[in-house]
Amino acid sequence: MTSEPDSIIVVRDLCIGWGDRILMEHLSFDVARAERFVILGGSGSGKSTLLQNLIGLVEPRSGTILIDGSPPPAPETAPPRFGVMFQSGALFGSMTLLENVSLPLNRWTDLPADAIEEIALARLRLVALEGFENHSPSEISGGMKKRAGIARALALEPSLLFLDEPSAGLDPISSVELDELLLTLNEELGVTLVMVTHELESIDKVATRCIVLDGETRGIIADGPPRELRSQTEPIFVKHFFNREPRSA
């Protein structure tokens, strides 16, 4: 498999796992620039582990990951070339939202304090949190925490954003508002989205392409737009997943 010239992520023959346990092996796929790419699979199939490998938190057992032509940098060794929104938002509770969003700018730039504050406020406006900059994470809702996490992930203006279960635990209104925000980031700013999620409505609304991981075969069993995968009858897991059917159906 050769990479496409507009690929922002290239994965080749990747093997991931923990200890003696191999979760996935021989994974190969590309993510195109400005794509809305979703990683799917059953519980324990390795979705979050794959995400951790892609962002450099975990070292692959073998294989290659390239982001913009280079391996992902180890955390704290170089400025990240992408943003990450973790499932809980991962905000620091002792800091205000403004301070949380300012963290990457303080760590990786030499900008003066007033410029950092201006950029951080702009990111909070982008995610509809203007006026909440002096609130702590404990003073805002779950959906607002997710949006604040996205604002921090966008602090350094990355062209690539990774998201781990962005809609998990949200009410339907907050979930659809988050979906709309992600579409805005992608369609108006050209940000490439790579998501792990189980939320079928969000998948249908946001994803342009999905891969489905299978724990039994330890590989990718489907790859394509969600509407095409929904109409497939094989593999049977893909049919069950996209149509919310029990395994015995």
Short mmCIF file of C-alpha atoms in Angstrom, two decimals:
data_model
loop_
_atom_site.label_atom_id
_atom_site.label_comp_id
_atom_site.label_asym_id
_atom_site.label_seq_id
_atom_site.Cartn_x
_atom_site.Cartn_y
_atom_site.Cartn_z
CA MET A 1 0.00 0.00 0.00
CA THR A 2 1.44 3.38 -1.01
CA SER A 3 0.46 6.61 0.71
CA GLU A 4 -1.58 9.26 -1.03
CA PRO A 5 0.18 12.61 -1.55
CA ASP A 6 -2.42 14.46 0.55
CA SER A 7 -2.21 12.05 3.52
CA ILE A 8 -1.62 13.71 6.89
CA ILE A 9 -1.34 10.35 8.68
CA VAL A 10 0.30 7.22 7.28
CA VAL A 11 0.18 3.93 9.24
CA ARG A 12 1.96 0.84 7.96
CA ASP A 13 2.07 -2.71 9.35
CA LEU A 14 1.38 -1.47 12.88
CA CYS A 15 1.29 -3.87 15.82
CA ILE A 16 -0.08 -2.61 19.16
CA GLY A 17 -0.68 -4.20 22.53
CA TRP A 18 0.13 -4.34 26.22
CA GLY A 19 2.69 -6.69 27.75
CA ASP A 20 2.37 -10.09 26.11
CA ARG A 21 -1.05 -9.30 24.66
CA ILE A 22 -1.32 -8.22 21.03
CA LEU A 23 -4.47 -6.19 20.39
CA MET A 24 -4.02 -5.33 16.71
CA GLU A 25 -1.42 -6.28 14.11
CA HIS A 26 -0.62 -5.49 10.47
CA LEU A 27 -2.68 -2.30 10.58
CA SER A 28 -2.19 -0.11 7.50
CA PHE A 29 -4.25 2.96 6.61
CA ASP A 30 -3.95 6.60 5.58
CA VAL A 31 -5.89 9.64 6.78
CA ALA A 32 -6.32 12.39 4.18
CA ARG A 33 -6.01 16.06 5.01
CA ALA A 34 -9.32 17.58 6.12
CA GLU A 35 -10.86 14.13 6.46
CA ARG A 36 -13.25 13.32 9.31
CA PHE A 37 -11.94 9.89 10.24
CA VAL A 38 -13.47 7.68 12.94
CA ILE A 39 -11.97 4.59 14.61
CA LEU A 40 -14.65 2.06 15.58
CA GLY A 41 -14.73 -1.37 17.17
CA GLY A 42 -16.09 -3.41 20.05
CA SER A 43 -15.07 -2.88 23.65
CA GLY A 44 -11.48 -3.97 24.22
CA SER A 45 -10.62 -4.13 20.53
CA GLY A 46 -7.83 -1.58 20.86
CA LYS A 47 -9.40 1.70 19.71
CA SER A 48 -8.04 3.83 22.54
CA THR A 49 -4.69 2.03 22.42
CA LEU A 50 -4.43 2.80 18.71
CA LEU A 51 -5.18 6.45 19.48
CA GLN A 52 -2.48 6.49 22.17
CA ASN A 53 0.00 5.09 19.66
CA LEU A 54 -0.97 7.68 17.06
CA ILE A 55 -0.37 10.60 19.43
CA GLY A 56 2.89 9.21 20.82
CA LEU A 57 1.76 8.31 24.35
CA VAL A 58 2.52 4.63 23.73
CA GLU A 59 5.33 3.15 21.64
CA PRO A 60 4.15 0.72 18.93
CA ARG A 61 5.36 -2.85 19.23
CA SER A 62 6.31 -2.64 15.57
CA GLY A 63 5.37 -0.82 12.39
CA THR A 64 5.36 2.79 11.28
CA ILE A 65 3.32 5.88 12.13
CA LEU A 66 4.00 9.10 10.24
CA ILE A 67 2.25 12.41 10.88
CA ASP A 68 3.09 15.00 8.27
CA GLY A 69 5.99 12.77 7.24
CA SER A 70 7.53 12.28 10.71
CA PRO A 71 6.90 9.95 13.69
CA PRO A 72 4.75 11.49 16.44
CA PRO A 73 7.02 13.21 18.98
CA ALA A 74 7.22 11.85 22.52
CA PRO A 75 5.27 14.07 24.94
CA GLU A 76 7.25 17.02 26.33
CA THR A 77 10.13 16.56 23.88
CA ALA A 78 8.91 18.81 21.07
CA PRO A 79 5.91 21.02 20.28
CA PRO A 80 3.00 18.78 19.21
CA ARG A 81 2.01 18.94 15.56
CA PHE A 82 -1.59 18.15 16.51
CA GLY A 83 -4.17 18.76 19.22
CA VAL A 84 -5.72 16.14 21.50
CA MET A 85 -9.05 16.21 23.34
CA PHE A 86 -9.19 13.44 25.92
CA GLN A 87 -12.47 11.79 26.90
CA SER A 88 -12.97 13.70 30.17
CA GLY A 89 -11.56 16.96 28.83
CA ALA A 90 -8.52 16.45 31.12
CA LEU A 91 -8.68 20.02 32.39
CA PHE A 92 -6.66 21.02 35.44
CA GLY A 93 -9.16 21.64 38.21
CA SER A 94 -7.00 24.17 40.03
CA MET A 95 -6.85 26.43 36.96
CA THR A 96 -9.41 28.61 35.24
CA LEU A 97 -10.46 27.83 31.67
CA LEU A 98 -8.27 30.70 30.46
CA GLU A 99 -5.27 29.26 32.30
CA ASN A 100 -5.97 25.77 30.94
CA VAL A 101 -6.13 26.98 27.35
CA SER A 102 -3.00 29.12 27.87
CA LEU A 103 -0.92 26.13 28.99
CA PRO A 104 0.33 24.98 25.55
CA LEU A 105 1.13 28.56 24.59
CA ASN A 106 3.12 29.11 27.78
CA ARG A 107 4.94 25.81 27.29
CA TRP A 108 5.81 25.97 23.61
CA THR A 109 5.94 29.65 22.60
CA ASP A 110 7.85 32.78 23.63
CA LEU A 111 4.84 35.04 23.19
CA PRO A 112 4.26 37.78 25.77
CA ALA A 113 1.56 37.24 28.37
CA ASP A 114 -0.93 39.63 26.76
CA ALA A 115 -0.63 37.89 23.38
CA ILE A 116 -1.12 34.48 25.02
CA GLU A 117 -4.23 35.72 26.80
CA GLU A 118 -5.62 37.16 23.56
CA ILE A 119 -5.11 33.87 21.70
CA ALA A 120 -6.59 31.82 24.56
CA LEU A 121 -9.66 34.06 24.69
CA ALA A 122 -10.07 33.68 20.93
CA ARG A 123 -10.00 29.88 21.25
CA LEU A 124 -12.65 30.03 23.98
CA ARG A 125 -14.80 32.23 21.73
CA LEU A 126 -14.37 29.71 18.94
CA VAL A 127 -15.96 27.00 21.11
CA ALA A 128 -18.71 29.30 22.43
CA LEU A 129 -17.21 29.75 25.91
CA GLU A 130 -16.78 33.51 25.82
CA GLY A 131 -17.48 34.89 29.28
CA PHE A 132 -16.47 31.67 31.06
CA GLU A 133 -12.71 32.25 30.95
CA ASN A 134 -12.47 32.83 34.72
CA HIS A 135 -14.56 29.79 35.65
CA SER A 136 -12.93 26.64 37.00
CA PRO A 137 -13.79 23.24 35.47
CA SER A 138 -15.95 22.41 38.51
CA GLU A 139 -18.18 25.38 37.72
CA ILE A 140 -19.18 24.34 34.20
CA SER A 141 -21.17 21.50 32.62
CA GLY A 142 -19.81 18.33 31.05
CA GLY A 143 -20.42 19.63 27.54
CA MET A 144 -18.61 22.87 28.36
CA LYS A 145 -15.65 20.90 29.72
CA LYS A 146 -15.43 19.04 26.42
CA ARG A 147 -15.49 22.30 24.48
CA ALA A 148 -12.85 23.79 26.78
CA GLY A 149 -10.71 20.71 26.11
CA ILE A 150 -11.09 21.35 22.38
CA ALA A 151 -10.14 25.01 22.87
CA ARG A 152 -6.93 23.95 24.62
CA ALA A 153 -6.23 21.37 21.90
CA LEU A 154 -6.50 24.17 19.32
CA ALA A 155 -4.26 26.61 21.21
CA LEU A 156 -1.29 26.11 18.86
CA GLU A 157 -3.48 26.16 15.72
CA PRO A 158 -2.93 22.54 14.71
CA SER A 159 -4.24 21.23 11.41
CA LEU A 160 -4.97 17.83 13.01
CA LEU A 161 -7.19 17.12 16.02
CA PHE A 162 -7.53 13.79 17.83
CA LEU A 163 -10.64 13.21 19.96
CA ASP A 164 -11.36 10.34 22.37
CA GLU A 165 -15.12 9.74 22.79
CA PRO A 166 -16.01 13.45 22.41
CA SER A 167 -19.77 12.92 22.91
CA ALA A 168 -19.58 10.34 25.72
CA GLY A 169 -21.81 11.21 28.68
CA LEU A 170 -23.46 14.20 27.06
CA ASP A 171 -27.18 14.88 26.77
CA PRO A 172 -28.61 14.91 23.21
CA ILE A 173 -28.55 18.70 22.89
CA SER A 174 -24.95 19.05 24.11
CA SER A 175 -23.95 16.16 21.86
CA VAL A 176 -25.39 17.68 18.70
CA GLU A 177 -23.87 21.07 19.58
CA LEU A 178 -20.47 19.40 19.87
CA ASP A 179 -21.00 17.67 16.52
CA GLU A 180 -21.78 21.05 14.94
CA LEU A 181 -18.63 22.52 16.46
CA LEU A 182 -16.50 19.71 15.00
CA LEU A 183 -18.07 20.21 11.58
CA THR A 184 -17.30 23.94 11.78
CA LEU A 185 -13.67 23.26 12.67
CA ASN A 186 -13.37 20.88 9.74
CA GLU A 187 -15.35 22.71 7.08
CA GLU A 188 -14.39 26.31 7.86
CA LEU A 189 -10.87 25.90 9.28
CA GLY A 190 -9.81 22.73 7.43
CA VAL A 191 -8.90 20.82 10.61
CA THR A 192 -8.49 17.07 10.09
CA LEU A 193 -10.49 15.11 12.69
CA VAL A 194 -9.54 11.66 14.00
CA MET A 195 -12.07 10.36 16.50
CA VAL A 196 -12.77 7.33 18.65
CA THR A 197 -16.50 7.11 19.40
CA HIS A 198 -19.43 4.71 19.86
CA GLU A 199 -22.12 7.31 19.23
CA LEU A 200 -23.91 6.27 16.04
CA GLU A 201 -25.69 9.61 15.56
CA SER A 202 -22.40 11.48 15.83
CA ILE A 203 -20.76 9.02 13.45
CA ASP A 204 -23.51 9.58 10.86
CA LYS A 205 -23.34 13.36 11.24
CA VAL A 206 -19.60 13.92 11.44
CA ALA A 207 -17.67 11.03 9.87
CA THR A 208 -16.66 10.98 6.23
CA ARG A 209 -14.85 7.66 6.70
CA CYS A 210 -14.58 4.92 9.34
CA ILE A 211 -12.38 1.95 10.03
CA VAL A 212 -13.69 -0.91 12.16
CA LEU A 213 -11.29 -2.86 14.38
CA ASP A 214 -12.03 -6.49 15.19
CA GLY A 215 -10.62 -8.08 18.33
CA GLU A 216 -10.90 -11.63 17.00
CA THR A 217 -8.98 -11.14 13.77
CA ARG A 218 -6.82 -8.39 15.33
CA GLY A 219 -7.21 -6.24 12.25
CA ILE A 220 -9.37 -3.83 10.26
CA ILE A 221 -12.49 -5.57 8.98
CA ALA A 222 -14.19 -2.59 7.29
CA ASP A 223 -13.14 0.75 5.85
CA GLY A 224 -15.42 3.31 4.23
CA PRO A 225 -18.12 5.97 4.63
CA PRO A 226 -20.59 5.18 7.45
CA ARG A 227 -23.61 5.03 5.13
CA GLU A 228 -21.91 2.35 3.02
CA LEU A 229 -20.85 0.35 6.07
CA ARG A 230 -24.38 0.50 7.48
CA SER A 231 -25.75 -1.23 4.37
CA GLN A 232 -23.20 -4.07 4.47
CA THR A 233 -24.31 -7.53 5.56
CA GLU A 234 -20.75 -8.81 6.00
CA PRO A 235 -18.72 -8.88 8.17
CA ILE A 236 -21.57 -9.63 10.55
CA PHE A 237 -20.07 -7.53 13.38
CA VAL A 238 -20.18 -4.44 11.16
CA LYS A 239 -23.86 -5.09 10.36
CA HIS A 240 -24.69 -5.52 14.05
CA PHE A 241 -22.70 -2.44 15.07
CA PHE A 242 -24.18 0.04 12.60
CA ASN A 243 -27.74 -1.25 13.01
CA ARG A 244 -27.64 -1.65 16.82
CA GLU A 245 -28.46 -5.33 16.60
CA PRO A 246 -27.63 -7.99 19.22
CA ARG A 247 -24.93 -10.49 18.31
CA SER A 248 -27.58 -13.20 18.00
CA ALA A 249 -29.58 -11.30 15.35
#
